[in-house]
Amino acid sequence: MIVEERITSFINSMNKDDEGIVGIIEQEARQQEVPIIRKETKEWMKTMLCIKKPMRVLEVGTAVGYSAIYMNQYLPEGAHITTIEKWEPRIEQAKDNFRRAQVEDRITLLEGDAADILRGLEGNFDFIFMDAAKGQYIHFLPDVIRLLAMDGVLVSDNVLQDGEVLDSKYVVDRRNRTIHGRMREYLYALKNHELLETSIIPIGDGVALSVKCK
Ligand code: SAH
Ligand code: MG
């Protein structure tokens, strides 16, 4: 928890639950402990989407499709989401959820490792949601910046990892030390890239909001 629990609870008490199938898919995912987007983060994303009105959205890390289905509700007519997932059981669940939510024509699922898929992707995406393995963000970044349109927005989730990204390298175990080191590198890259302006926001598990400009 990077924000005092009672503040997060207060913020979330103001939020309405998703209705219908979107709410059911969210509940199922939380029950199965799929690491889907936190409630306060998705509310914030909603307002970002309504400001930006992106026509082409790319998501790295589909899981069971919840965040894609959620984002789809706030996109303009004719918009499209491309989302990438590599883990077979989740791919099947995501496909099933896209069917249930009747969004198969609006969301394309690309199956495989994002490292390979991103390299082969073309096009200008005006909104990218980075939400896959945290230690890999830094490796995905060159392709993500290439795929981002001018004035495009990049939202990276889980960048503060419960605050552990800040901790001294001596108090976290070796595996996490590597992941956190890479995340610090990633944040440094976002903050210092000549084409990006980035703000790190302590909401949910930490979010970085970047825009490609200049
Ligand atoms: N965006 C989802 C949650 C994604 S959880 C939501 O909020 O609903 C992160 C997902 O990224 C996991 O399902 C994991 O399997 C996937 N993932 C991790 N590394 C990946 C990679 N290199 N390529 C593709 N998917 C990856
Ligand atoms: Mg996340």
XYZ file of C-alpha atoms and ligand atoms in Angstrom:
241
model
C 0.000 0.000 0.000
C 1.726 3.205 -1.057
C -1.194 5.415 -0.068
C -2.703 5.303 3.412
C -5.384 2.620 3.336
C -8.164 4.837 4.680
C -7.560 7.397 1.929
C -7.745 4.727 -0.764
C -10.907 3.317 0.855
C -12.436 6.776 0.918
C -11.598 7.385 -2.753
C -12.977 3.986 -3.738
C -16.141 4.519 -1.698
C -16.946 7.315 -4.163
C -16.612 5.006 -7.159
C -19.552 3.202 -8.659
C -19.126 -0.492 -9.458
C -19.171 -1.581 -13.078
C -22.564 -2.790 -14.162
C -23.528 -5.984 -15.977
C -21.013 -8.317 -17.539
C -18.065 -5.923 -16.995
C -18.724 -5.991 -13.237
C -19.054 -9.777 -13.259
C -15.769 -10.230 -15.136
C -14.039 -7.884 -12.662
C -15.410 -9.807 -9.671
C -14.377 -13.167 -11.115
C -10.862 -11.878 -11.813
C -10.454 -10.485 -8.294
C -11.767 -13.736 -6.800
C -9.202 -15.681 -8.840
C -6.526 -13.241 -7.681
C -5.611 -12.188 -11.199
C -3.541 -8.991 -10.776
C -5.995 -6.714 -12.571
C -5.926 -2.933 -12.418
C -6.784 -1.465 -8.995
C -10.094 0.299 -8.581
C -8.647 3.741 -7.926
C -6.271 3.352 -10.886
C -9.003 2.396 -13.332
C -11.120 5.380 -12.309
C -8.154 7.623 -13.005
C -7.600 5.841 -16.357
C -11.212 6.470 -17.270
C -10.753 10.221 -16.963
C -7.483 10.030 -18.932
C -9.270 8.161 -21.736
C -12.097 10.685 -21.791
C -9.575 13.540 -22.095
C -7.412 11.850 -24.734
C -10.167 10.090 -26.728
C -7.716 7.647 -28.315
C -8.676 5.812 -31.499
C -5.846 3.287 -31.345
C -5.017 1.719 -27.997
C -2.248 -0.807 -27.278
C -2.114 -2.814 -24.067
C 0.880 -4.885 -22.990
C -0.421 -7.538 -20.537
C -4.031 -8.622 -21.148
C -4.388 -11.110 -18.291
C -8.072 -12.170 -18.522
C -9.051 -9.100 -20.534
C -10.585 -7.049 -17.758
C -8.717 -3.756 -18.261
C -9.231 -3.937 -22.038
C -12.970 -4.497 -21.597
C -13.065 -1.686 -19.036
C -11.139 0.788 -21.234
C -13.258 -0.078 -24.256
C -16.292 1.473 -22.530
C -14.658 4.909 -22.586
C -13.285 4.986 -26.133
C -14.820 6.881 -29.039
C -16.912 5.243 -31.743
C -14.669 3.328 -34.146
C -11.737 3.010 -31.728
C -9.744 -0.218 -31.461
C -7.687 -1.944 -28.768
C -4.782 -4.290 -29.490
C -3.683 -6.276 -26.445
C -0.812 -8.718 -25.890
C -0.687 -11.783 -23.598
C 1.700 -14.722 -23.503
C 0.277 -17.071 -20.878
C -1.973 -19.692 -22.471
C -4.543 -20.168 -19.644
C -5.096 -16.403 -19.469
C -5.324 -16.133 -23.265
C -8.208 -18.607 -23.248
C -9.967 -16.766 -20.418
C -9.482 -13.422 -22.138
C -10.936 -14.728 -25.407
C -13.895 -16.090 -23.505
C -14.382 -12.770 -21.669
C -14.194 -10.765 -24.922
C -16.954 -13.016 -26.278
C -19.070 -12.605 -23.149
C -18.662 -8.822 -23.193
C -19.390 -8.747 -26.958
C -16.282 -6.729 -27.738
C -14.562 -9.136 -30.127
C -14.833 -6.645 -32.989
C -13.274 -3.849 -30.885
C -10.414 -5.762 -29.220
C -7.674 -7.782 -30.936
C -5.690 -10.209 -28.796
C -2.129 -10.901 -29.939
C -0.785 -14.120 -28.453
C 2.878 -14.390 -27.557
C 5.754 -12.703 -25.814
C 5.455 -8.946 -25.940
C 9.204 -8.666 -26.579
C 8.720 -10.401 -29.954
C 5.300 -9.006 -30.804
C 6.225 -5.385 -30.108
C 9.282 -5.689 -32.324
C 7.100 -6.760 -35.269
C 4.259 -4.285 -34.688
C 3.753 -1.221 -36.841
C 1.559 1.771 -36.498
C 0.766 4.778 -34.420
C -0.990 4.123 -31.154
C -2.333 7.157 -29.354
C -2.668 5.422 -25.980
C -0.467 2.613 -24.647
C -1.089 0.804 -21.356
C 2.056 -0.950 -20.114
C 0.991 -3.607 -17.615
C 3.053 -6.797 -18.117
C 6.049 -8.207 -16.232
C 7.517 -5.295 -14.308
C 11.154 -6.280 -14.861
C 10.648 -6.147 -18.639
C 9.250 -2.638 -19.070
C 12.733 -1.257 -19.657
C 13.272 -3.733 -22.525
C 9.912 -2.934 -24.125
C 10.463 0.812 -23.985
C 12.282 1.435 -27.323
C 9.505 -0.312 -29.279
C 6.795 1.325 -27.206
C 8.186 4.789 -27.943
C 8.457 3.913 -31.641
C 4.812 2.743 -31.665
C 3.539 5.797 -29.780
C 2.066 8.553 -31.975
C 3.139 12.163 -31.498
C 1.069 13.506 -28.563
C 0.402 9.882 -27.645
C -0.009 8.895 -24.001
C 1.803 6.053 -22.241
C 0.436 4.835 -18.909
C 2.715 2.411 -17.028
C 1.194 0.533 -14.105
C 2.770 -0.854 -10.917
C 5.835 1.374 -11.106
C 6.190 1.795 -7.330
C 5.453 -1.844 -6.399
C 4.076 -1.269 -2.953
C 6.846 1.221 -2.296
C 9.561 -1.399 -2.549
C 11.097 0.318 -5.568
C 12.335 2.958 -3.109
C 13.801 0.525 -0.601
C 17.472 0.056 -0.100
C 18.855 -2.824 -2.125
C 19.925 -4.512 1.114
C 16.423 -5.095 2.439
C 14.826 -6.865 -0.519
C 15.701 -10.350 -1.729
C 17.834 -10.870 -4.797
C 15.040 -11.493 -7.332
C 13.076 -8.457 -6.222
C 16.246 -6.432 -6.034
C 16.725 -7.022 -9.763
C 13.103 -6.214 -10.609
C 13.156 -3.042 -8.525
C 16.486 -1.988 -9.972
C 15.043 -2.387 -13.464
C 11.949 -0.438 -12.482
C 14.086 2.409 -11.169
C 15.978 2.302 -14.472
C 12.675 2.399 -16.330
C 11.450 5.417 -14.389
C 14.777 7.145 -14.990
C 14.448 6.417 -18.734
C 10.878 7.789 -18.805
C 11.908 10.934 -16.951
C 14.966 11.570 -19.102
C 13.920 10.504 -22.610
C 14.098 13.454 -24.991
C 10.696 12.657 -26.539
C 8.781 12.116 -23.301
C 7.364 14.210 -20.495
C 6.551 11.991 -17.522
C 4.856 12.363 -14.202
C 5.034 9.616 -11.556
C 1.781 9.375 -9.664
C 1.330 7.600 -6.316
C -2.050 6.054 -7.034
C -2.842 2.337 -6.788
C 0.484 0.554 -7.114
C 2.098 3.632 -8.669
C 1.466 4.856 -12.187
C 3.694 6.735 -14.615
C 1.940 9.051 -17.059
C 4.043 9.942 -20.090
C 3.295 11.931 -23.198
C 5.333 11.884 -26.398
C 5.939 15.471 -27.361
C 8.437 18.065 -28.648
N -3.965 -5.435 -17.714
C -4.571 -6.493 -16.914
C -3.612 -7.126 -15.924
C -2.319 -7.629 -16.535
S -1.418 -8.640 -15.405
C -5.757 -5.901 -16.156
O -5.556 -4.871 -15.492
O -6.858 -6.457 -16.223
C 0.047 -8.856 -16.327
C -0.068 -9.875 -17.465
O 1.056 -9.706 -18.303
C -0.048 -11.338 -16.988
O -1.219 -11.990 -17.423
C 1.186 -11.931 -17.646
O 1.009 -13.258 -18.118
C 1.407 -10.980 -18.819
N 2.792 -10.893 -19.267
C 3.886 -10.768 -18.486
N 4.988 -10.680 -19.253
C 4.580 -10.749 -20.540
C 5.262 -10.728 -21.783
N 6.584 -10.628 -21.853
N 4.521 -10.818 -22.916
C 3.163 -10.914 -22.847
N 2.465 -10.942 -21.691
C 3.168 -10.871 -20.558
Mg -1.221 -3.579 -13.213
